[in-house]
mmCIF file of C-alpha atoms in Angstrom:
data_model
loop_
_atom_site.group_PDB
_atom_site.id
_atom_site.type_symbol
_atom_site.label_atom_id
_atom_site.label_comp_id
_atom_site.label_asym_id
_atom_site.label_seq_id
_atom_site.Cartn_x
_atom_site.Cartn_y
_atom_site.Cartn_z
ATOM 1 C CA MET A 29 125.442 59.313 0.613
ATOM 2 C CA HIS A 30 122.372 58.826 -1.580
ATOM 3 C CA THR A 31 120.724 55.433 -1.130
ATOM 4 C CA PRO A 32 120.253 53.593 -4.460
ATOM 5 C CA ILE A 33 116.612 52.794 -5.138
ATOM 6 C CA THR A 34 114.894 49.817 -6.698
ATOM 7 C CA HIS A 35 111.780 51.763 -7.516
ATOM 8 C CA GLN A 36 110.431 55.302 -7.427
ATOM 9 C CA THR A 37 107.003 56.346 -8.634
ATOM 10 C CA THR A 38 105.377 59.766 -8.503
ATOM 11 C CA LEU A 39 101.685 59.447 -7.649
ATOM 12 C CA THR A 40 100.953 63.176 -7.439
ATOM 13 C CA SER A 41 102.916 66.194 -8.648
ATOM 14 C CA VAL A 42 101.583 69.723 -8.893
ATOM 15 C CA LYS A 43 104.729 70.746 -10.771
ATOM 16 C CA GLU A 44 104.387 67.963 -13.353
ATOM 17 C CA ASN A 45 100.558 68.015 -13.397
ATOM 18 C CA ILE A 46 100.401 64.330 -12.381
ATOM 19 C CA HIS A 47 97.702 62.605 -10.370
ATOM 20 C CA LEU A 48 97.151 58.840 -10.461
ATOM 21 C CA ASP A 49 93.681 57.879 -9.225
ATOM 22 C CA GLU A 50 94.653 54.213 -8.941
ATOM 23 C CA TRP A 51 98.073 52.590 -8.595
ATOM 24 C CA SER A 52 99.538 49.471 -7.035
ATOM 25 C CA ALA A 53 102.773 47.526 -6.641
ATOM 26 C CA SER A 54 103.701 44.370 -4.737
ATOM 27 C CA HIS A 55 106.303 41.699 -4.119
ATOM 28 C CA THR A 56 105.224 39.991 -7.344
ATOM 29 C CA ASP A 57 105.937 43.131 -9.395
ATOM 30 C CA LEU A 58 109.239 44.043 -7.702
ATOM 31 C CA PRO A 59 110.950 40.997 -6.205
ATOM 32 C CA LEU A 60 113.135 41.900 -3.217
ATOM 33 C CA ASP A 61 115.434 39.876 -1.014
ATOM 34 C CA THR A 62 112.656 39.165 1.508
ATOM 35 C CA ASP A 63 109.934 36.563 2.057
ATOM 36 C CA ALA A 64 107.416 39.224 3.116
ATOM 37 C CA GLN A 65 104.459 39.582 0.764
ATOM 38 C CA TRP A 66 104.362 43.370 0.768
ATOM 39 C CA SER A 67 102.093 45.599 -1.299
ATOM 40 C CA ILE A 68 101.146 49.240 -1.877
ATOM 41 C CA LYS A 69 97.732 50.325 -3.155
ATOM 42 C CA LYS A 70 96.561 53.839 -3.948
ATOM 43 C CA HIS A 71 92.881 54.600 -4.577
ATOM 44 C CA THR A 72 90.403 57.468 -4.453
ATOM 45 C CA LEU A 73 87.347 57.582 -2.189
ATOM 46 C CA HIS A 74 83.892 58.608 -3.393
ATOM 47 C CA GLY A 75 80.611 59.688 -1.845
ATOM 48 C CA GLY A 76 79.646 62.091 0.900
ATOM 49 C CA LYS A 77 82.294 64.335 2.415
ATOM 50 C CA GLN A 78 85.046 61.909 1.416
ATOM 51 C CA GLU A 79 84.542 62.545 -2.302
ATOM 52 C CA GLY A 80 87.942 62.837 -3.989
ATOM 53 C CA VAL A 81 90.074 61.824 -0.983
ATOM 54 C CA ASP A 82 93.268 59.916 -1.889
ATOM 55 C CA MET A 83 94.226 56.894 0.267
ATOM 56 C CA ILE A 84 97.425 54.847 0.239
ATOM 57 C CA GLU A 85 97.581 51.417 1.906
ATOM 58 C CA LEU A 86 101.120 50.287 2.671
ATOM 59 C CA ASP A 87 101.246 46.609 3.698
ATOM 60 C CA ASN A 88 104.711 45.355 4.652
ATOM 61 C CA GLY A 89 103.512 41.737 4.765
ATOM 62 C CA ALA A 90 102.749 41.894 8.494
ATOM 63 C CA MET A 91 101.659 45.471 9.166
ATOM 64 C CA ARG A 92 99.226 47.690 7.239
ATOM 65 C CA ILE A 93 99.498 51.504 7.346
ATOM 66 C CA THR A 94 96.802 53.694 5.774
ATOM 67 C CA ILE A 95 97.951 57.177 4.722
ATOM 68 C CA ILE A 96 95.773 60.108 3.606
ATOM 69 C CA PRO A 97 97.653 62.428 1.191
ATOM 70 C CA THR A 98 94.572 64.655 0.853
ATOM 71 C CA ARG A 99 94.700 65.384 4.602
ATOM 72 C CA GLY A 100 98.319 66.503 4.903
ATOM 73 C CA MET A 101 99.724 62.928 4.907
ATOM 74 C CA SER A 102 97.857 62.018 8.096
ATOM 75 C CA ILE A 103 97.798 58.309 9.023
ATOM 76 C CA TYR A 104 94.275 56.948 9.358
ATOM 77 C CA ASP A 105 95.205 53.732 11.153
ATOM 78 C CA VAL A 106 97.847 51.020 11.570
ATOM 79 C CA SER A 107 97.115 47.283 11.960
ATOM 80 C CA TYR A 108 99.439 44.481 13.025
ATOM 81 C CA GLY A 109 98.485 40.957 14.069
ATOM 82 C CA GLY A 110 94.886 41.953 14.776
ATOM 83 C CA LEU A 111 95.860 44.991 16.869
ATOM 84 C CA ARG A 112 94.769 48.349 15.470
ATOM 85 C CA LEU A 113 96.264 51.732 16.246
ATOM 86 C CA GLY A 114 93.400 54.177 15.848
ATOM 87 C CA TRP A 115 90.136 55.069 17.559
ATOM 88 C CA ASN A 116 86.382 55.052 17.090
ATOM 89 C CA SER A 117 85.648 58.685 16.278
ATOM 90 C CA PRO A 118 82.074 59.875 15.761
ATOM 91 C CA VAL A 119 83.409 61.243 12.440
ATOM 92 C CA LYS A 120 83.146 58.177 10.203
ATOM 93 C CA GLU A 121 84.029 59.548 6.772
ATOM 94 C CA ILE A 122 87.545 60.546 5.707
ATOM 95 C CA VAL A 123 86.510 64.172 5.230
ATOM 96 C CA HIS A 124 87.939 66.140 2.303
ATOM 97 C CA PRO A 125 89.365 69.502 3.470
ATOM 98 C CA GLN A 126 87.071 71.329 1.034
ATOM 99 C CA PHE A 127 84.164 70.479 3.346
ATOM 100 C CA ILE A 128 85.801 71.855 6.500
ATOM 101 C CA ASP A 129 85.484 75.475 7.651
ATOM 102 C CA MET A 130 88.321 75.899 10.122
ATOM 103 C CA GLU A 131 86.728 79.039 11.607
ATOM 104 C CA ASP A 132 83.387 77.356 12.295
ATOM 105 C CA ASN A 133 82.168 77.178 15.902
ATOM 106 C CA GLY A 134 84.650 79.740 17.182
ATOM 107 C CA GLY A 135 87.670 78.224 15.454
ATOM 108 C CA LEU A 136 86.876 74.566 16.211
ATOM 109 C CA GLY A 137 86.065 73.497 12.639
ATOM 110 C CA TRP A 138 89.139 71.221 12.597
ATOM 111 C CA LEU A 139 87.130 68.744 14.688
ATOM 112 C CA GLU A 140 84.742 68.064 11.786
ATOM 113 C CA GLY A 141 87.403 65.855 10.165
ATOM 114 C CA PHE A 142 89.145 64.519 13.265
ATOM 115 C CA ASN A 143 89.292 60.704 13.162
ATOM 116 C CA GLU A 144 92.877 59.773 12.286
ATOM 117 C CA TRP A 145 95.338 57.751 14.336
ATOM 118 C CA MET A 146 97.966 60.439 13.707
ATOM 119 C CA THR A 147 97.514 63.946 12.396
ATOM 120 C CA ARG A 148 100.131 66.677 12.446
ATOM 121 C CA CYS A 149 99.084 69.897 14.156
ATOM 122 C CA GLY A 150 100.757 73.074 12.908
ATOM 123 C CA VAL A 151 102.841 74.274 11.285
ATOM 124 C CA GLU A 152 102.541 78.078 11.484
ATOM 125 C CA PHE A 153 100.612 77.538 14.720
ATOM 126 C CA ALA A 154 98.966 74.738 16.726
ATOM 127 C CA GLY A 155 96.965 74.457 19.923
ATOM 128 C CA HIS A 156 93.729 76.004 21.124
ATOM 129 C CA PRO A 157 91.842 78.584 19.069
ATOM 130 C CA GLY A 158 92.026 82.234 20.015
ATOM 131 C CA GLU A 159 93.485 85.571 19.035
ATOM 132 C CA ASP A 160 97.171 86.279 18.627
ATOM 133 C CA ASN A 161 98.199 89.803 17.630
ATOM 134 C CA GLY A 162 94.629 90.549 16.527
ATOM 135 C CA ARG A 163 94.283 87.452 14.324
ATOM 136 C CA LEU A 164 92.075 84.412 14.970
ATOM 137 C CA LEU A 165 94.148 81.230 15.140
ATOM 138 C CA THR A 166 91.981 78.160 14.619
ATOM 139 C CA LEU A 167 92.334 74.854 16.456
ATOM 140 C CA HIS A 168 95.567 72.976 15.724
ATOM 141 C CA GLY A 169 96.544 74.830 12.570
ATOM 142 C CA LYS A 170 96.144 74.126 8.870
ATOM 143 C CA ILE A 171 98.656 71.439 7.909
ATOM 144 C CA GLY A 172 96.312 68.471 8.504
ATOM 145 C CA ASN A 173 93.781 69.934 6.064
ATOM 146 C CA ILE A 174 96.113 70.807 3.186
ATOM 147 C CA PRO A 175 96.203 68.319 0.271
ATOM 148 C CA THR A 176 99.676 67.070 -0.538
ATOM 149 C CA SER A 177 101.405 68.682 -3.530
ATOM 150 C CA GLU A 178 103.862 65.861 -4.253
ATOM 151 C CA VAL A 179 103.501 62.164 -3.392
ATOM 152 C CA GLN A 180 106.204 59.582 -4.092
ATOM 153 C CA VAL A 181 106.742 55.884 -3.448
ATOM 154 C CA VAL A 182 110.395 54.981 -2.905
ATOM 155 C CA ILE A 183 111.738 51.474 -2.244
ATOM 156 C CA ASP A 184 115.365 51.047 -1.201
ATOM 157 C CA LYS A 185 117.491 48.805 -3.401
ATOM 158 C CA GLU A 186 119.699 47.589 -0.568
ATOM 159 C CA PRO A 187 118.439 45.351 2.258
ATOM 160 C CA PRO A 188 116.425 45.671 4.423
ATOM 161 C CA HIS A 189 114.510 47.301 1.500
ATOM 162 C CA ARG A 190 112.760 50.067 3.432
ATOM 163 C CA ILE A 191 109.501 51.125 1.727
ATOM 164 C CA ARG A 192 108.839 54.878 1.897
ATOM 165 C CA ILE A 193 105.740 56.961 1.173
ATOM 166 C CA ARG A 194 106.845 60.577 0.829
ATOM 167 C CA GLY A 195 104.722 63.711 0.493
ATOM 168 C CA LYS A 196 105.196 67.477 0.364
ATOM 169 C CA VAL A 197 102.702 69.752 2.112
ATOM 170 C CA HIS A 198 103.073 73.488 1.512
ATOM 171 C CA GLU A 199 101.583 76.016 3.952
ATOM 172 C CA VAL A 200 101.886 79.434 2.364
ATOM 173 C CA PHE A 201 99.991 82.670 1.852
ATOM 174 C CA PHE A 202 100.852 86.127 0.538
ATOM 175 C CA ASN A 203 102.678 88.283 3.101
ATOM 176 C CA GLY A 204 102.541 85.336 5.490
ATOM 177 C CA PRO A 205 104.408 82.104 6.191
ATOM 178 C CA ASN A 206 106.034 80.056 3.449
ATOM 179 C CA LEU A 207 106.599 76.699 5.129
ATOM 180 C CA GLU A 208 107.320 73.457 3.271
ATOM 181 C CA LEU A 209 106.942 70.117 5.067
ATOM 182 C CA TRP A 210 108.356 66.994 3.443
ATOM 183 C CA THR A 211 106.831 63.999 5.215
ATOM 184 C CA GLU A 212 107.834 60.364 5.065
ATOM 185 C CA VAL A 213 106.196 57.220 6.452
ATOM 186 C CA SER A 214 108.327 54.095 6.071
ATOM 187 C CA THR A 215 108.626 50.480 7.142
ATOM 188 C CA VAL A 216 110.741 47.404 6.472
ATOM 189 C CA PRO A 217 109.002 44.377 4.922
ATOM 190 C CA GLY A 218 107.781 41.935 7.568
ATOM 191 C CA SER A 219 108.587 44.176 10.553
ATOM 192 C CA ASN A 220 106.433 45.260 13.507
ATOM 193 C CA SER A 221 107.649 48.881 13.432
ATOM 194 C CA PHE A 222 107.440 51.969 11.251
ATOM 195 C CA ARG A 223 108.991 55.424 11.116
ATOM 196 C CA ILE A 224 107.836 58.984 10.539
ATOM 197 C CA ASP A 225 110.586 61.286 9.219
ATOM 198 C CA ASP A 226 109.724 64.887 8.392
ATOM 199 C CA VAL A 227 111.695 67.951 7.315
ATOM 200 C CA LEU A 228 110.236 71.446 7.779
ATOM 201 C CA THR A 229 111.814 74.278 5.760
ATOM 202 C CA ASN A 230 111.228 78.018 5.820
ATOM 203 C CA LYS A 231 111.030 78.917 2.121
ATOM 204 C CA GLY A 232 110.325 82.581 2.909
ATOM 205 C CA LYS A 233 112.643 85.586 3.099
ATOM 206 C CA LEU A 234 111.970 86.366 6.776
ATOM 207 C CA GLU A 235 112.305 84.500 10.049
ATOM 208 C CA GLN A 236 109.226 82.402 10.739
ATOM 209 C CA GLU A 237 107.717 81.034 13.939
ATOM 210 C CA PHE A 238 106.425 77.469 13.799
ATOM 211 C CA MET A 239 104.721 74.870 15.980
ATOM 212 C CA ILE A 240 104.259 71.153 15.364
ATOM 213 C CA ILE A 241 102.517 68.482 17.443
ATOM 214 C CA TYR A 242 102.302 64.826 16.373
ATOM 215 C CA HIS A 243 98.748 64.122 17.555
ATOM 216 C CA ALA A 244 98.687 60.282 17.798
ATOM 217 C CA ASN A 245 95.384 58.866 19.098
ATOM 218 C CA PHE A 246 94.790 55.462 20.681
ATOM 219 C CA GLY A 247 91.482 53.779 21.410
ATOM 220 C CA PRO A 248 90.475 50.165 22.216
ATOM 221 C CA PRO A 249 91.829 47.535 22.455
ATOM 222 C CA LEU A 250 94.975 49.229 23.778
ATOM 223 C CA LEU A 251 92.851 51.729 25.694
ATOM 224 C CA GLU A 252 90.686 50.168 28.408
ATOM 225 C CA GLN A 253 90.225 50.283 32.149
ATOM 226 C CA GLY A 254 93.655 49.564 33.621
ATOM 227 C CA SER A 255 95.728 50.602 30.597
ATOM 228 C CA LYS A 256 98.951 52.344 31.593
ATOM 229 C CA LEU A 257 101.400 54.835 30.140
ATOM 230 C CA LEU A 258 105.116 54.533 30.881
ATOM 231 C CA GLY A 259 107.841 56.885 29.767
ATOM 232 C CA THR A 260 111.192 58.457 30.360
ATOM 233 C CA ILE A 261 109.718 61.488 32.088
ATOM 234 C CA GLU A 262 111.402 64.223 34.108
ATOM 235 C CA LYS A 263 108.231 65.949 35.292
ATOM 236 C CA LEU A 264 104.592 66.607 34.396
ATOM 237 C CA GLN A 265 101.903 69.162 35.196
ATOM 238 C CA PRO A 266 98.138 69.346 34.651
ATOM 239 C CA PHE A 267 96.848 71.598 31.882
ATOM 240 C CA ASP A 268 93.942 72.933 33.962
ATOM 241 C CA ALA A 269 92.199 72.594 37.330
ATOM 242 C CA HIS A 270 90.067 69.635 36.198
ATOM 243 C CA ALA A 271 93.180 67.668 35.216
ATOM 244 C CA ALA A 272 94.837 68.728 38.481
ATOM 245 C CA SER A 273 92.048 67.067 40.479
ATOM 246 C CA GLU A 274 93.262 63.621 39.330
ATOM 247 C CA VAL A 275 96.913 64.299 38.579
ATOM 248 C CA GLN A 276 98.076 61.372 40.746
ATOM 249 C CA ARG A 277 96.427 58.898 38.350
ATOM 250 C CA TRP A 278 97.880 60.503 35.224
ATOM 251 C CA ASP A 279 99.443 57.207 34.069
ATOM 252 C CA THR A 280 96.359 54.963 34.482
ATOM 253 C CA TYR A 281 93.150 54.896 32.456
ATOM 254 C CA HIS A 282 89.550 54.276 33.550
ATOM 255 C CA GLN A 283 86.720 52.796 31.520
ATOM 256 C CA ALA A 284 84.643 55.093 29.351
ATOM 257 C CA LYS A 285 81.781 56.930 30.996
ATOM 258 C CA ASP A 286 79.129 59.400 29.914
ATOM 259 C CA GLY A 287 79.911 63.066 30.424
ATOM 260 C CA PHE A 288 83.626 62.664 31.202
ATOM 261 C CA ALA A 289 85.458 65.939 30.614
ATOM 262 C CA GLU A 290 88.859 65.628 28.983
ATOM 263 C CA GLN A 291 92.022 65.756 31.093
ATOM 264 C CA VAL A 292 95.338 66.975 29.696
ATOM 265 C CA TYR A 293 98.823 66.597 31.184
ATOM 266 C CA CYS A 294 101.934 68.443 30.051
ATOM 267 C CA ILE A 295 104.985 66.157 30.100
ATOM 268 C CA TYR A 296 108.672 67.070 30.055
ATOM 269 C CA PRO A 297 110.480 63.945 28.766
ATOM 270 C CA SER A 298 113.936 62.873 29.816
ATOM 271 C CA ALA A 299 116.342 61.219 27.386
ATOM 272 C CA ASP A 300 118.717 58.271 27.256
ATOM 273 C CA SER A 301 122.444 58.595 26.555
ATOM 274 C CA ASP A 302 121.687 58.920 22.834
ATOM 275 C CA GLY A 303 119.247 61.772 23.437
ATOM 276 C CA ASN A 304 116.082 59.755 22.795
ATOM 277 C CA ALA A 305 112.822 59.849 24.765
ATOM 278 C CA HIS A 306 110.889 56.580 25.170
ATOM 279 C CA PHE A 307 107.189 55.891 25.846
ATOM 280 C CA LEU A 308 104.952 52.812 26.061
ATOM 281 C CA LEU A 309 101.163 52.398 26.248
ATOM 282 C CA HIS A 310 99.925 48.918 27.190
ATOM 283 C CA ASN A 311 96.531 47.376 27.851
ATOM 284 C CA ALA A 312 95.345 46.167 31.270
ATOM 285 C CA SER A 313 96.773 42.656 30.943
ATOM 286 C CA ALA A 314 100.064 43.990 29.508
ATOM 287 C CA ASP A 315 100.003 41.607 26.555
ATOM 288 C CA GLN A 316 99.473 44.272 23.883
ATOM 289 C CA ALA A 317 101.331 47.560 23.598
ATOM 290 C CA VAL A 318 102.782 50.243 21.387
ATOM 291 C CA SER A 319 106.107 51.887 22.139
ATOM 292 C CA PHE A 320 107.645 54.912 20.505
ATOM 293 C CA THR A 321 110.912 56.792 20.650
ATOM 294 C CA TYR A 322 112.266 60.030 19.222
ATOM 295 C CA PRO A 323 115.049 62.585 19.795
ATOM 296 C CA LYS A 324 114.028 64.789 22.715
ATOM 297 C CA GLU A 325 115.888 67.772 21.236
ATOM 298 C CA GLN A 326 113.582 67.708 18.192
ATOM 299 C CA LEU A 327 110.347 67.419 20.189
ATOM 300 C CA PRO A 328 111.096 68.496 23.779
ATOM 301 C CA TYR A 329 107.503 68.226 25.093
ATOM 302 C CA LEU A 330 104.711 65.642 25.110
ATOM 303 C CA THR A 331 100.993 66.208 25.705
ATOM 304 C CA GLN A 332 98.866 63.421 27.173
ATOM 305 C CA TRP A 333 95.188 63.889 26.304
ATOM 306 C CA LYS A 334 92.767 61.624 28.205
ATOM 307 C CA ASN A 335 89.248 61.589 26.777
ATOM 308 C CA GLU A 336 87.591 58.758 28.726
ATOM 309 C CA ASN A 337 84.178 59.504 27.284
ATOM 310 C CA THR A 338 81.673 57.100 25.722
ATOM 311 C CA GLY A 339 81.251 59.611 22.879
ATOM 312 C CA GLY A 340 84.872 59.158 21.825
ATOM 313 C CA TYR A 341 87.026 56.952 24.065
ATOM 314 C CA VAL A 342 90.580 57.936 23.166
ATOM 315 C CA THR A 343 93.913 59.070 24.498
ATOM 316 C CA GLY A 344 96.311 61.296 22.585
ATOM 317 C CA LEU A 345 100.068 60.908 23.115
ATOM 318 C CA GLU A 346 101.469 63.929 21.353
ATOM 319 C CA PRO A 347 105.179 64.776 21.042
ATOM 320 C CA GLY A 348 105.637 68.398 20.053
ATOM 321 C CA THR A 349 107.701 71.554 19.980
ATOM 322 C CA GLY A 350 105.309 72.867 22.638
ATOM 323 C CA PHE A 351 102.030 72.270 24.454
ATOM 324 C CA PRO A 352 98.537 72.875 22.974
ATOM 325 C CA HIS A 353 97.956 76.371 24.356
ATOM 326 C CA ASN A 354 97.246 79.151 21.898
ATOM 327 C CA ARG A 355 100.441 80.449 20.262
ATOM 328 C CA SER A 356 100.187 83.704 22.223
ATOM 329 C CA ILE A 357 100.635 81.724 25.459
ATOM 330 C CA GLU A 358 103.280 79.320 24.160
ATOM 331 C CA ARG A 359 105.363 82.247 22.902
ATOM 332 C CA LYS A 360 105.329 83.796 26.379
ATOM 333 C CA TYR A 361 106.933 80.649 27.803
ATOM 334 C CA GLY A 362 109.533 80.272 25.051
ATOM 335 C CA ARG A 363 107.912 77.282 23.385
ATOM 336 C CA VAL A 364 107.509 78.743 19.877
ATOM 337 C CA PRO A 365 110.706 78.100 17.887
ATOM 338 C CA VAL A 366 111.801 80.209 14.918
ATOM 339 C CA LEU A 367 113.222 79.173 11.543
ATOM 340 C CA LYS A 368 115.620 81.484 9.731
ATOM 341 C CA PRO A 369 115.101 81.954 5.973
ATOM 342 C CA GLY A 370 116.123 78.782 4.149
ATOM 343 C CA ALA A 371 116.650 76.866 7.391
ATOM 344 C CA SER A 372 115.187 73.414 8.105
ATOM 345 C CA ARG A 373 114.262 71.323 11.135
ATOM 346 C CA SER A 374 113.985 67.523 11.105
ATOM 347 C CA PHE A 375 111.639 65.335 13.154
ATOM 348 C CA GLY A 376 111.857 61.558 13.471
ATOM 349 C CA LEU A 377 109.657 59.125 15.429
ATOM 350 C CA GLU A 378 109.688 55.328 15.475
ATOM 351 C CA TYR A 379 106.693 53.242 16.609
ATOM 352 C CA THR A 380 106.742 49.513 17.457
ATOM 353 C CA ILE A 381 103.746 47.257 18.145
ATOM 354 C CA HIS A 382 104.155 44.508 20.769
ATOM 355 C CA LYS A 383 101.798 41.527 20.697
ATOM 356 C CA ASP A 384 102.624 39.291 23.695
ATOM 357 C CA LYS A 385 103.477 39.532 27.391
ATOM 358 C CA GLU A 386 107.199 38.872 26.959
ATOM 359 C CA GLU A 387 107.576 41.634 24.348
ATOM 360 C CA VAL A 388 105.602 44.094 26.453
ATOM 361 C CA LYS A 389 107.567 43.215 29.590
ATOM 362 C CA ALA A 390 110.883 43.674 27.799
ATOM 363 C CA ALA A 391 109.832 47.070 26.406
ATOM 364 C CA ALA A 392 108.528 48.215 29.806
ATOM 365 C CA ASN A 393 111.693 47.050 31.589
ATOM 366 C CA ALA A 394 113.839 48.918 29.091
ATOM 367 C CA ILE A 395 112.042 52.166 29.949
ATOM 368 C CA GLN A 396 112.137 51.527 33.695
ATOM 369 C CA ASN A 397 115.881 50.843 33.516
ATOM 370 C CA LEU A 398 116.396 54.269 31.944
ATOM 371 C CA MET A 399 114.573 56.041 34.770
ATOM 372 C CA GLN A 400 116.808 57.162 37.623
ATOM 373 C CA GLN A 401 113.764 58.132 39.686
ATOM 374 C CA PRO A 402 109.973 58.429 39.288
ATOM 375 C CA PRO A 403 108.733 61.485 37.378
ATOM 376 C CA GLN A 404 108.143 64.625 39.385
ATOM 377 C CA VAL A 405 104.373 65.154 39.509
ATOM 378 C CA ILE A 406 103.540 68.819 40.006
ATOM 379 C CA ALA A 407 99.942 69.368 41.138
ATOM 380 C CA GLU A 408 99.948 73.056 40.207
ATOM 381 C CA VAL A 409 98.398 73.911 36.848
ATOM 382 C CA ILE A 410 100.978 74.762 34.193
ATOM 383 C CA GLY A 411 101.470 78.501 33.738
ATOM 384 C CA LYS A 412 99.355 80.457 31.284
#
C-alpha cells in the first residue's frame, strides 16, 4: 500500500533538468502532529575541492544528519545530544568527485575524499584494488563518487511522520554494468534513531555481479581506550597476519598511537528469531553508544576495521555482501552475488544513539541475551 504524503519536493532531477542550489522546509512551514522542531536545509558548498558539492542537513528536532548527494548520498556525520557519529579525517574538505582520480596511487585515489561517517562501497565491485580478469579495480568501487541523479524529500502524512531523503545513483557504462541504486535516509521527528533503506536494481540485459559494503566510521568520543564492540556473532577471523597477532583483543580498543598499522577482522554475524543481526559500540565508561541492526540475509558479513593511529583514529563497522578483498578473491569464496536482468535487492539498516548508562546497559544486555555462546575466534587468517 502506498503511504500518503504530506509533502514531496524534487531537489535534483536529471530527467526534468532540475537542480535547486538552496532549499529549506521546517515545522513552521509544514505543521505536523509532533512537538519536534524539525527542519531540512539544502545548500551548495564553495571553494577549494568542495566547489559545487550539494549538502542536505536533516534535523529531526533532536538529531541532525548531514547527507552528501554529490558523493553518492554518503552521510558526512550524525549528531545527537552532543554525541557525534563521524571521525577526524585528515581530509577536511567535502571533496567533489571531479577532483578525485580513482586510479591514482595504484588504485587508491578513493582515499583522497574519504572523511564521511558512512559511505557505500560498490556496487559493481568493492574492496582492495587489484586486477580482476585483466582489469584494474580501484579501491572500494565507484558508487561513493557518483553524483546523485535524482534527489527527493518525502514526508509521510500519517504519524509518526517519517522524514525521508531519497536519491538515485546510477553506475553504468557502455558494454558494462547498468546498476541503479535508490537510497533513502529517514528519521522520525524527535527520535534518537534513523534508517538507511536502499534498493539495488540491475537495469541491464545480462546477469550482473555486485558488491556493497556500508562503510560506517566511528571516531572519538565513542572511540577511545577501553571502547568495546558487542554483537550477535557466530565467528570471526583476522584479515591478515598482523591482525592475527592481536585477534584475542578484537572487541577492545586501545588509545591512538603513532605508526599503528590497521587491523581488520572478518565477522560472520548470527541472527535473532526475526533474522536480524545486532551490534553495539560503546565508550570506555559505557555511558555513550551507538547500536545498529539489519537483516543478516541481506548483508551476511561484517568487517571490523581498527585504525588506532594518531593520523586518523577511527574504527569502521561495515556490514556487507562480502569482505573487502579484491573481487577476484571474493568470487572464489562465493561472496560475490549476482543480479538477474531486472532483478532488485533491498538493504535496510537502523542505527540508534544511546546517551546514558541505563540505555547503554539495556542495549548491551539485549545483545548478550541473544548470544547462546561467545563468538568463535579463529586465529588463522581468512582464506585468500
